[in-house]
Each structure stands twice: as C-alpha cells, then as structure tokens.
Tab-separated table of C-alpha atoms in Angstrom:
chain	number	residue	atom	x	y	z
A	1	MET	CA	74.896	178.621	205.433
A	2	SER	CA	78.237	176.513	205.678
A	3	GLU	CA	75.822	174.462	207.804
A	4	ARG	CA	72.932	173.611	205.189
A	5	LEU	CA	75.507	173.206	202.320
A	6	GLY	CA	77.233	170.604	204.220
A	7	CYS	CA	74.205	168.891	205.328
A	8	LEU	CA	73.417	169.071	201.309
A	9	LEU	CA	76.556	167.972	200.231
A	10	LEU	CA	76.795	164.788	202.817
A	11	ILE	CA	72.796	163.977	201.545
A	12	ALA	CA	73.859	164.279	197.937
A	13	VAL	CA	76.634	162.181	198.259
A	14	LEU	CA	74.699	159.547	200.049
A	15	ILE	CA	72.204	159.225	197.318
A	16	ALA	CA	74.976	158.892	194.444
A	17	TRP	CA	76.340	156.336	196.368
A	18	ALA	CA	73.126	154.361	197.049
A	19	ASP	CA	71.883	154.728	193.565
A	20	ALA	CA	75.425	154.120	191.683
A	21	SER	CA	74.995	150.437	190.901
A	22	ARG	CA	71.422	150.736	189.622
A	23	PHE	CA	72.135	153.842	187.491
A	24	LYS	CA	75.085	151.630	185.878
A	25	LYS	CA	72.769	148.856	185.140
A	26	SER	CA	69.793	151.288	183.967
A	27	ASP	CA	69.155	152.258	180.094
A	28	ARG	CA	70.178	155.399	178.741
A	29	ARG	CA	66.398	156.572	179.134
A	30	GLY	CA	66.585	155.798	182.459
A	31	ARG	CA	69.727	157.226	182.874
A	32	ARG	CA	68.755	161.027	181.154
A	33	LEU	CA	65.493	161.110	183.274
A	34	TYR	CA	67.722	160.295	186.318
A	35	LEU	CA	70.123	162.968	185.752
A	36	MET	CA	67.082	165.593	185.007
A	37	LEU	CA	65.525	165.033	188.619
A	38	TRP	CA	68.900	166.365	189.718
A	39	GLY	CA	67.753	169.945	187.897
A	40	PRO	CA	64.798	170.938	190.274
A	41	ALA	CA	66.900	169.566	193.226
A	42	ILE	CA	70.072	171.490	192.376
A	43	TYR	CA	67.798	174.811	192.293
A	44	LEU	CA	65.910	173.820	195.587
A	45	GLY	CA	69.105	173.016	197.287
A	46	TRP	CA	70.222	176.631	196.084
A	47	LEU	CA	67.449	178.588	197.384
A	48	PHE	CA	67.645	176.381	200.671
A	49	VAL	CA	71.704	176.920	201.344
A	50	THR	CA	71.240	181.001	200.636
A	51	GLU	CA	68.022	181.583	201.985
A	52	LEU	CA	66.982	183.213	199.014
A	53	SER	CA	63.278	183.335	197.690
A	54	GLY	CA	63.346	182.358	194.322
A	55	PRO	CA	60.210	181.191	192.373
A	56	ASN	CA	59.051	177.715	193.913
A	57	VAL	CA	55.969	175.583	194.132
A	58	ASP	CA	54.376	178.022	196.491
A	59	THR	CA	54.441	180.720	194.423
A	60	VAL	CA	52.069	178.559	191.593
A	61	PHE	CA	49.865	177.905	194.435
A	62	GLY	CA	49.469	181.391	195.655
A	63	TRP	CA	48.098	181.904	192.185
A	64	PHE	CA	44.986	180.219	193.059
A	65	THR	CA	44.624	181.843	196.681
A	66	PRO	CA	42.855	184.814	195.893
A	67	ALA	CA	40.237	182.676	194.502
A	68	ALA	CA	40.077	180.041	197.608
A	69	GLN	CA	39.724	183.403	199.730
A	70	ARG	CA	36.735	184.205	197.887
A	71	ILE	CA	34.821	181.082	198.829
A	72	VAL	CA	36.409	181.363	202.459
A	73	HIS	CA	35.323	184.564	202.542
A	74	TRP	CA	31.301	183.649	201.438
A	75	PHE	CA	31.266	180.804	204.531
A	76	GLU	CA	32.983	183.406	206.863
A	77	GLY	CA	30.013	185.840	205.849
A	78	GLY	CA	27.647	183.748	207.184
A	79	ALA	CA	29.455	183.423	210.610
A	80	LYS	CA	29.501	187.175	211.188
A	81	GLY	CA	25.940	187.952	210.076
B	1	MET	CA	60.512	147.502	194.297
B	2	LYS	CA	59.608	144.601	192.255
B	3	GLN	CA	57.827	145.067	188.900
B	4	THR	CA	54.220	144.113	189.208
B	5	GLU	CA	53.872	144.230	193.327
B	6	SER	CA	50.464	143.528	194.346
B	7	VAL	CA	48.887	143.403	197.660
B	8	GLY	CA	45.436	141.864	199.394
B	9	SER	CA	42.522	143.952	199.177
B	10	LEU	CA	41.969	144.440	202.643
B	11	GLN	CA	45.775	145.620	203.148
B	12	MET	CA	44.970	147.960	200.450
B	13	ALA	CA	42.129	148.832	202.543
B	14	VAL	CA	44.775	149.563	205.533
B	15	LEU	CA	47.064	151.835	203.789
B	16	PHE	CA	44.012	153.781	202.150
B	17	LEU	CA	42.856	153.828	206.212
B	18	PHE	CA	46.393	154.788	207.045
B	19	PHE	CA	46.338	157.420	204.567
B	20	LEU	CA	43.557	158.969	205.440
B	21	THR	CA	43.965	159.153	209.241
B	22	GLY	CA	47.778	159.635	209.326
B	23	SER	CA	48.377	162.841	209.916
B	24	SER	CA	44.806	164.212	209.524
B	25	ILE	CA	44.144	162.708	212.985
B	26	VAL	CA	46.577	165.181	215.322
B	27	ILE	CA	46.068	168.307	212.663
B	28	ILE	CA	42.078	168.220	211.699
B	29	PRO	CA	40.215	169.197	215.154
B	30	SER	CA	41.652	172.304	215.790
B	31	PRO	CA	40.661	174.008	212.601
B	32	LEU	CA	37.366	172.493	212.180
B	33	THR	CA	36.771	173.716	215.669
B	34	SER	CA	38.175	176.563	215.132
B	35	VAL	CA	35.799	177.542	212.094
B	36	ALA	CA	32.912	175.283	213.147
B	37	GLY	CA	32.734	175.589	216.981
B	38	SER	CA	30.961	172.571	218.614
B	39	GLY	CA	29.536	171.612	215.026
B	40	ALA	CA	32.947	170.507	213.942
B	41	TRP	CA	31.798	166.915	214.135
B	42	LEU	CA	29.053	167.676	211.518
B	43	SER	CA	31.482	169.429	209.511
B	44	LEU	CA	33.394	166.394	209.575
B	45	LEU	CA	30.422	164.170	208.597
B	46	LEU	CA	29.275	166.325	205.754
B	47	ALA	CA	32.930	166.141	204.469
B	48	LEU	CA	32.753	162.433	204.632
B	49	LEU	CA	29.801	162.010	202.768
B	50	LEU	CA	31.810	163.892	199.959
B	51	GLY	CA	34.670	161.608	200.829
B	52	MET	CA	32.177	158.879	200.131
B	53	ALA	CA	30.945	160.344	196.826
B	54	MET	CA	34.287	160.547	195.628
B	55	LEU	CA	35.204	157.019	196.711
B	56	ALA	CA	32.316	155.794	194.781
B	57	VAL	CA	34.080	157.819	191.235
B	58	LEU	CA	37.505	156.272	192.201
B	59	LEU	CA	35.881	152.967	192.309
B	60	TYR	CA	33.935	153.208	189.199
B	61	VAL	CA	37.250	154.471	187.541
B	62	HIS	CA	39.277	151.459	188.798
B	63	ARG	CA	36.689	149.052	187.722
B	64	ALA	CA	36.262	150.689	184.001
B	65	GLY	CA	40.431	150.492	184.111
B	66	GLY	CA	39.579	146.842	184.111
B	67	GLY	CA	42.545	146.013	186.377
B	68	ARG	CA	45.085	147.864	184.092
B	69	PRO	CA	47.349	150.597	185.707
B	70	PHE	CA	46.011	153.954	186.070
B	71	ILE	CA	48.143	155.671	183.631
B	72	ALA	CA	47.665	152.971	181.214
B	73	TYR	CA	44.152	153.492	181.123
B	74	THR	CA	44.393	157.002	181.379
B	75	ARG	CA	46.247	157.332	178.090
B	76	SER	CA	43.745	155.041	176.214
B	77	ALA	CA	41.163	157.094	177.327
B	78	LEU	CA	41.998	160.725	177.086
B	79	GLY	CA	45.177	160.190	174.763
B	80	GLY	CA	48.440	160.792	175.364
B	81	PRO	CA	48.824	164.839	175.280
B	82	LEU	CA	45.519	165.081	177.433
B	83	THR	CA	47.056	162.641	180.122
B	84	TRP	CA	50.176	164.759	180.436
B	85	PHE	CA	48.054	167.931	180.475
B	86	VAL	CA	45.934	166.505	183.780
B	87	MET	CA	48.816	164.421	185.345
B	88	ALA	CA	51.528	167.294	185.205
B	89	PRO	CA	49.433	168.991	188.070
B	90	PHE	CA	48.734	166.098	189.747
B	91	ALA	CA	52.080	165.319	189.992
B	92	LEU	CA	53.349	168.381	190.958
B	93	LEU	CA	50.602	168.729	193.960
B	94	LEU	CA	51.806	165.316	195.299
B	95	PHE	CA	55.409	166.619	195.262
B	96	TRP	CA	54.193	169.226	197.686
B	97	ASN	CA	51.634	167.250	199.189
B	98	VAL	CA	54.417	164.717	200.397
B	99	ALA	CA	56.562	167.838	201.513
B	100	GLY	CA	53.380	169.378	203.343
B	101	ILE	CA	53.165	166.470	205.531
B	102	VAL	CA	56.480	166.392	206.469
B	103	ILE	CA	56.684	170.279	206.956
B	104	GLU	CA	53.590	169.573	209.638
B	105	ILE	CA	55.893	167.145	211.368
B	106	GLY	CA	58.296	169.430	211.678
B	107	PHE	CA	56.088	172.211	213.096
B	108	PHE	CA	54.895	169.389	215.918
B	109	PHE	CA	58.205	168.388	216.748
B	110	LYS	CA	59.334	171.961	216.834
B	111	SER	CA	56.564	173.478	218.887
B	112	THR	CA	56.452	169.777	221.131
B	113	MET	CA	59.379	167.742	221.577
B	114	LEU	CA	62.692	169.346	219.823
B	115	LYS	CA	62.331	173.134	219.828
B	116	GLU	CA	66.206	173.911	219.633
B	117	THR	CA	66.801	171.229	216.568
B	118	PRO	CA	66.914	172.622	213.234
B	119	THR	CA	64.161	171.891	210.972
B	120	TYR	CA	66.224	170.392	208.374
B	121	ALA	CA	67.887	167.862	210.597
B	122	VAL	CA	64.000	166.854	211.571
B	123	ASN	CA	62.902	167.090	208.152
B	124	GLY	CA	66.269	165.398	206.940
B	125	MET	CA	66.057	162.154	209.066
B	126	LEU	CA	62.272	161.756	208.771
B	127	PHE	CA	63.048	161.759	204.647
B	128	LEU	CA	65.883	159.099	205.027
B	129	ILE	CA	63.359	156.635	207.285
B	130	ILE	CA	60.552	157.364	204.259
B	131	ALA	CA	62.728	156.707	201.373
B	132	LEU	CA	64.028	153.578	203.174
B	133	THR	CA	60.273	152.883	203.619
B	134	VAL	CA	59.282	153.249	200.004
B	135	ARG	CA	62.326	151.621	198.476
B	136	ALA	CA	61.335	148.478	200.588
B	137	GLY	CA	58.275	148.518	198.341
B	138	LEU	CA	54.516	148.377	198.689
B	139	GLU	CA	54.056	144.719	199.888
B	140	THR	CA	56.708	145.243	202.525
B	141	MET	CA	54.868	148.230	203.392
B	142	ALA	CA	51.695	146.873	203.277
B	143	ARG	CA	52.685	144.369	205.776
B	144	MET	CA	53.962	147.017	207.972
B	145	ALA	CA	50.932	148.929	208.055
B	146	ALA	CA	49.053	146.604	210.273
B	147	LEU	CA	50.989	146.710	213.026
B	148	LEU	CA	51.719	150.528	212.642
B	149	LEU	CA	47.817	151.070	212.277
B	150	LEU	CA	47.096	148.954	215.362
B	151	LEU	CA	50.151	151.303	217.156
B	152	MET	CA	48.263	154.558	216.064
B	153	PHE	CA	44.714	153.536	216.344
B	154	GLY	CA	45.417	151.897	220.194
B	155	PHE	CA	47.406	154.755	221.253
B	156	VAL	CA	44.039	157.213	219.875
B	157	ALA	CA	41.556	155.103	221.929
B	158	LEU	CA	43.946	154.996	224.952
B	159	ILE	CA	43.986	159.014	225.140
B	160	LEU	CA	40.521	159.107	224.887
B	161	VAL	CA	39.839	156.641	227.082
B	162	LEU	CA	42.122	157.838	229.720
B	163	VAL	CA	41.172	161.355	229.503
B	164	SER	CA	37.494	160.268	229.821
B	165	GLY	CA	37.181	161.714	233.400
B	166	LEU	CA	37.714	165.254	232.048
B	167	TYR	CA	34.999	165.001	229.710
B	168	ARG	CA	32.026	167.793	230.055
B	169	ILE	CA	29.218	166.806	227.666
B	170	GLU	CA	27.745	171.089	228.185
B	171	PHE	CA	30.993	171.824	225.910
B	172	LEU	CA	29.198	170.295	222.998
B	173	LEU	CA	26.531	172.767	222.995
B	174	PRO	CA	25.371	174.403	220.909
B	175	ILE	CA	25.776	173.010	218.057
B	176	LEU	CA	24.552	175.770	215.373
B	177	PRO	CA	24.831	179.141	217.095
B	178	GLU	CA	25.945	180.881	214.104
B	179	GLY	CA	24.018	179.218	211.051
B	180	ILE	CA	25.236	176.322	208.563
B	181	LYS	CA	27.907	178.950	207.001
B	182	PRO	CA	30.637	177.965	209.606
B	183	ILE	CA	29.762	173.938	209.294
B	184	LEU	CA	29.985	174.262	205.705
B	185	HIS	CA	33.210	176.219	206.148
B	186	GLY	CA	34.423	173.282	208.263
B	187	ALA	CA	33.186	171.001	205.802
B	188	TYR	CA	35.404	172.851	203.216
B	189	ILE	CA	38.595	172.397	205.153
B	190	ALA	CA	37.931	168.494	205.508
B	191	TYR	CA	37.164	167.806	202.396
B	192	GLY	CA	40.632	169.263	200.852
B	193	PHE	CA	42.378	167.362	203.880
B	194	PRO	CA	42.260	164.732	203.602
B	195	TYR	CA	39.264	163.612	201.479
B	196	ALA	CA	40.001	165.161	198.396
B	197	GLU	CA	43.365	163.435	198.973
B	198	LEU	CA	41.941	160.116	198.219
B	199	PHE	CA	41.936	160.431	194.326
B	200	ILE	CA	45.878	159.841	194.368
B	201	PHE	CA	44.827	155.927	195.363
B	202	ALA	CA	43.862	155.667	191.615
B	203	VAL	CA	47.623	154.885	190.935
B	204	LEU	CA	48.006	151.973	193.896
B	205	LEU	CA	44.284	150.412	193.260
B	206	PRO	CA	45.226	148.180	190.290
B	207	HIS	CA	48.069	147.118	192.502
B	208	VAL	CA	45.064	144.986	194.304
B	209	ARG	CA	45.531	140.991	193.396
B	210	ALA	CA	43.291	140.138	190.723
B	211	ARG	CA	41.327	137.250	192.862
B	212	GLU	CA	40.724	139.860	195.396
B	213	ALA	CA	39.787	142.625	193.338
B	214	GLY	CA	35.720	141.995	193.631
B	215	ARG	CA	36.277	142.426	197.244
B	216	ILE	CA	38.245	146.107	197.607
B	217	SER	CA	35.187	148.584	197.385
B	218	ARG	CA	33.665	146.781	200.515
B	219	HIS	CA	37.070	147.223	201.885
B	220	LEU	CA	37.724	150.696	201.111
B	221	TYR	CA	33.928	151.661	202.165
B	222	ILE	CA	34.408	150.306	205.470
B	223	ALA	CA	38.224	151.993	206.000
B	224	LEU	CA	36.682	155.387	205.391
B	225	ALA	CA	33.772	154.837	207.757
B	226	VAL	CA	36.376	153.702	210.145
B	227	ASN	CA	38.061	156.965	209.252
B	228	GLY	CA	35.338	159.257	209.665
B	229	LEU	CA	34.102	157.472	213.165
B	230	THR	CA	37.558	158.223	214.408
B	231	PHE	CA	37.677	161.304	213.636
B	232	VAL	CA	34.452	162.241	214.858
B	233	CYS	CA	35.627	160.488	218.328
B	234	ALA	CA	38.741	162.688	218.139
B	235	ILE	CA	36.876	165.915	217.780
B	236	LEU	CA	34.250	165.044	220.556
B	237	GLY	CA	36.795	163.890	222.817
B	238	SER	CA	38.704	167.392	222.118
B	239	LEU	CA	35.738	169.421	222.425
B	240	MET	CA	34.497	167.877	225.921
B	241	VAL	CA	37.736	168.023	227.453
B	242	LEU	CA	38.853	171.714	225.984
B	243	GLY	CA	35.681	172.832	224.831
B	244	PRO	CA	36.096	176.292	222.784
B	245	LEU	CA	40.072	175.918	223.427
B	246	THR	CA	39.898	173.092	220.824
B	247	GLY	CA	40.288	175.503	218.137
B	248	GLU	CA	42.733	177.539	219.790
B	249	LEU	CA	45.435	174.510	220.810
B	250	LYS	CA	47.222	172.577	217.832
B	251	TYR	CA	47.538	169.070	217.910
B	252	SER	CA	44.295	168.622	219.941
B	253	LEU	CA	45.011	164.935	220.801
B	254	TYR	CA	48.638	165.464	221.953
B	255	GLN	CA	47.376	168.029	224.489
B	256	LEU	CA	44.859	165.693	225.729
B	257	ALA	CA	47.855	163.640	226.144
B	258	ARG	CA	49.275	165.957	228.258
B	259	LEU	CA	46.327	165.925	230.571
B	260	ILE	CA	46.537	162.230	231.217
B	261	TYR	CA	47.128	162.074	235.115
B	262	ILE	CA	46.234	158.955	236.950
B	263	ARG	CA	47.827	158.701	240.910
B	264	GLU	CA	51.321	160.060	240.401
B	265	ILE	CA	51.722	156.467	238.150
B	266	VAL	CA	50.926	157.454	234.741
B	267	GLU	CA	51.561	160.935	234.071
B	268	ARG	CA	53.492	163.080	231.312
B	269	ILE	CA	53.102	160.034	228.953
B	270	GLU	CA	52.685	162.453	226.172
B	271	LEU	CA	55.812	162.086	224.579
B	272	VAL	CA	55.261	158.269	224.402
B	273	ILE	CA	51.762	158.952	222.663
B	274	GLY	CA	53.417	161.891	220.542
B	275	PHE	CA	55.726	159.326	218.930
B	276	SER	CA	52.988	157.038	218.441
B	277	LEU	CA	51.249	159.986	216.476
B	278	ILE	CA	54.129	160.611	214.544
B	279	VAL	CA	53.985	157.174	213.458
B	280	GLY	CA	50.587	158.402	211.415
B	281	PHE	CA	52.647	161.300	209.720
B	282	TYR	CA	55.227	159.092	208.464
B	283	PHE	CA	53.526	156.125	207.401
B	284	LYS	CA	51.347	158.951	205.386
B	285	THR	CA	54.253	160.439	203.772
B	286	ALA	CA	55.461	157.201	202.987
B	287	ILE	CA	52.353	156.105	201.196
B	288	ALA	CA	52.213	159.745	199.333
B	289	LEU	CA	56.083	159.396	198.149
B	290	LEU	CA	55.350	155.837	196.915
B	291	ILE	CA	52.368	157.041	194.900
B	292	LEU	CA	54.417	159.845	193.453
B	293	ILE	CA	57.225	157.178	192.432
B	294	LYS	CA	54.570	154.867	190.681
B	295	LEU	CA	52.730	157.893	189.268
B	296	LEU	CA	56.110	159.317	187.603
B	297	ALA	CA	57.595	155.943	186.421
B	298	ALA	CA	54.466	155.456	184.739
B	299	LEU	CA	54.150	158.824	183.148
B	300	LEU	CA	57.942	158.948	181.749
B	301	ARG	CA	57.542	155.122	181.066
B	302	LEU	CA	60.355	154.142	183.062
B	303	GLN	CA	61.159	150.362	183.570
B	304	ASP	CA	63.234	150.927	187.200
B	305	GLU	CA	60.814	152.976	189.693
B	306	GLN	CA	63.153	152.793	192.465
B	307	LEU	CA	66.078	154.697	190.894
B	308	LEU	CA	63.304	157.647	191.193
B	309	THR	CA	63.213	156.812	194.996
B	310	PHE	CA	66.029	159.097	196.240
B	311	PRO	CA	66.342	161.893	194.074
B	312	VAL	CA	62.123	162.628	194.419
B	313	ALA	CA	62.451	162.121	197.897
B	314	LEU	CA	65.303	164.792	197.884
B	315	ILE	CA	63.512	167.161	196.092
B	316	CYS	CA	59.951	166.532	198.593
B	317	PHE	CA	62.984	167.028	201.406
B	318	LEU	CA	64.037	170.315	199.994
B	319	LEU	CA	60.138	171.643	198.998
B	320	SER	CA	59.643	171.077	202.689
B	321	LEU	CA	62.300	173.201	203.775
B	322	THR	CA	61.922	176.064	200.850
B	323	THR	CA	58.061	176.440	200.926
B	324	TYR	CA	55.801	177.582	203.771
B	325	THR	CA	58.218	177.882	206.408
B	326	THR	CA	55.871	179.706	208.704
B	327	GLU	CA	53.293	178.016	210.670
B	328	SER	CA	50.801	180.893	209.538
B	329	ALA	CA	51.362	180.271	206.011
B	330	THR	CA	51.128	176.503	206.149
B	331	GLU	CA	47.966	176.901	207.971
B	332	GLN	CA	46.864	179.492	205.313
B	333	ILE	CA	47.344	176.963	202.300
B	334	VAL	CA	45.799	173.958	203.908
B	335	ASN	CA	42.666	175.535	205.479
B	336	VAL	CA	42.258	178.184	202.820
B	337	THR	CA	43.724	176.957	199.147
B	338	TRP	CA	44.291	173.364	199.621
B	339	PRO	CA	40.644	172.229	198.850
B	340	LEU	CA	40.828	174.369	195.737
B	341	LEU	CA	43.810	172.907	194.649
B	342	THR	CA	43.044	169.266	195.251
B	343	THR	CA	40.046	169.768	193.686
B	344	LEU	CA	41.336	171.161	190.357
B	345	ALA	CA	44.459	168.948	190.198
B	346	TYR	CA	43.298	165.542	192.156
B	347	ALA	CA	39.696	165.452	192.032
B	348	ALA	CA	39.119	167.118	188.019
B	349	PRO	CA	41.530	164.489	186.515
B	350	VAL	CA	39.804	161.488	187.689
B	351	VAL	CA	36.080	163.095	187.570
B	352	LEU	CA	36.986	163.769	184.041
B	353	LEU	CA	38.047	160.107	183.144
B	354	ALA	CA	35.390	158.876	184.851
B	355	VAL	CA	33.039	160.665	182.489
B	356	VAL	CA	35.031	159.601	179.524
B	357	LEU	CA	34.939	156.128	180.470
B	358	GLY	CA	31.449	156.315	181.194
B	359	PHE	CA	30.739	157.316	177.634
B	360	LYS	CA	33.175	155.038	176.742
B	361	ALA	CA	31.175	152.028	178.235
B	362	MET	CA	27.520	153.577	176.708
B	363	ALA	CA	29.042	153.709	173.498
B	364	ASP	CA	30.523	149.878	173.624
B	365	THR	CA	27.010	148.867	174.370
B	366	SER	CA	25.262	150.768	172.405
C-alpha cells in the first residue's frame, strides 16, 4: 500500500510542478476545469491505493454485458448446432 | 500544442492506419481464430467491409461539417444539450479506450518480458511517454508516425517472411466446418476492435489542411485497405504456422517471432521484434489520448487544451490499474461487450449526426 501511495504522490507532485506555470496563466474557467479533473483522479487513486473495488467505469460497462452476451450466444448457438 | 494545428491528408492517413493497426495486429489473430477457426480471415474481411461503410459515414459527416471542428458542427446540428447527451458517453468510452490499450500492453509485458515488474510501474512509464508525446502536439506526432509506422510494418513483414519456412497450407482448411455463425462471431469481434473505433477520428479530421481536404477520402480508404491486408496476412501467417493453436496462444505474431531460427545466427529475436510491436500499442494510445483531449477541450470550451494533458493521462493511468485487472476480464470486455459499447457510444452519435446533416442538406436544397 505504501509503495502505491508513494508512486501516486510522486506522479501528483510531478504533474503539479509541470502544470504550475500554465495553470497560473490560464483563465478562471480553465483553472476550475483543471481542478475538477482532479476529482475523479483522487477517487481512482484512492481505489488504487486501498485496492478496494468501488464503483468504476467497469461497473457502467457491466450494465451492457448481458445484452452483449445474448448477441454472442446467438453466434455460439450456430457453432454448437 | 498550437491552437490551430493542421496536418497533410497523407499524414492524417498514416495516423489513421497506425490507430487501426497499432495494438490490433498483435491481439486480433488470437480471438478471431479462437471463434472462427481457419475462417478467421473471412471474419476479418466482413468486418473490413463494415469498416469501409463506417468510414463512408465518417467522411460524409466530415464533408457536411464544412471543415469546422467536430464539436462545433455537432452543436449547430444537434444543439447544445443533445450534443452533451451523445458526447458524454463518447468521451467516457474514450477514457477507457485509452486505458484499455495500456491494460493490454501491461498484460503483454507481464506475460512475455517483464514478468516480475509491478503493473503500475509498466503502465506508469508508458503513460509518462504517452502524455509527453501528446503534449508535443498533433503536428509533431504526425511527423513521428511515418518513421514508427515503417518500423512496425517492417517488423511485421520481417516476421512473416522469416517464418515462411514453417508455413503449412493445410492448416488453412477447412474454412467453414461449423457454418457461417462462427465467421459472423469473428466479424463481430473485429468490428468492435478496431473498426468501430474509427469514428473517433471525426475529432481529428478537421485538422487536415484545407488545400489537401479533397484528397483525404482516397487516402483514408487506402489506409483502411492496407490495414485489412496486413491483418489478413498476420492471420494467415499465424494460422499456417500455429494452426489451431493460434486461437489458444495470445499475441500470435510474438509467438511466431519466437520460432524464428536461422542457423544459430538469427534466433531469440522476439524481444527486438516485441519492442517494435510495442510501438504500435504506444502510438495508438497516444493518438487516442490526443483525440480525447481535443474532444474534452472543445466540449468544455477550453482555450488551452495542453492544460488537460497530464490530469487526463493520470485518470486514464488509474483506470488502467483499477478496471479489468485480470486477463479473463479484459478478454470478456474486448470480445463480448466492446463491440456493443462502441456501437452505442461511438457509432450511434456519428450516424445520428449524419442523418441530421443529411436532412438539413436536403432542406437547404429544396
């Protein structure tokens, strides 16, 4: 866990350092959107560090899996028959 | 990135070819052969035909857009709220699309070269290079693409030539032992990955220089044909050497490279070839990330799109570590759910846009 946290903090510091001057030059809207992007990054970082399985993009994709499986089963039905 | 980047039509076609061929050339022969057997190349040709039809729709929308940025003509055709409604899933899927390619590279490294290295270290290094490439901008990437494309295609051709001594034509038969449905199943997989993904190029096409815009259709069709031909060669080559095992062994081109042996001078060259195949993964991810950043900047009406590069790359990096962390789960999404997702999130908005723009054009002429 500490390895993962260390890795993530290092990346965050590097990004903050690399974007600092551009962030200062951007307008208020740009700054607000930039900071908003850190919301999902922090949530995903928390999932990564704690190794928990909270709601994620794959949860959304999972809603479509039953429909996709029905399509695939139709193809597989031909293979078996 | 400059605010108005532009590239030539040939450069755009090279990026398009790279995007379609990139990771797919390593991955696609295995699932296709697994479901369609020796008829995998027929599945690919069917999916390629669908790809041609999708490219026609994409080019129609691009022409109807009159050279304006994708989101600008989408807004004028569909209106602001509907644009958000169709583009939010488009962007969400693109986030995972970028992550998904790196997940595949991670598995490729994990199972072939860097077996003890933690996935986050591999993915982190890749995302660092990818983010820096994207930050260099479209024009720089277009200049890089030609050399990297030659490297990747050169090594693919080299593998297929060097293993030619092992080809056994009889492995190509029978083609349809279990009817047409396995072929259609293979076409379903290849349709989702990579052909339905071509719709994301709607974001990049307006960056073709105005004076070369007339040639873009021809160049993109040629690129798609070259992509199809390369896939067919890779599938046939894998089938003729590995036979039915092609469907069981992942990364069949890499497996072919392992078999290269020429009088103790040329052997165990799979690592050198493996790295050149990685180029395909890397550059495809860079193109997808560039498109995602341009899409987000346009949707959010942001002036400085470079500001988004690192946070968006960080989100994609974390998605690559927190979603589909097992190979079986990734296979499930790519082979089962991905074609449906790309149809709903990539294809449907562009087709809807084509219909609306078509009706508007008819109304204008009458």
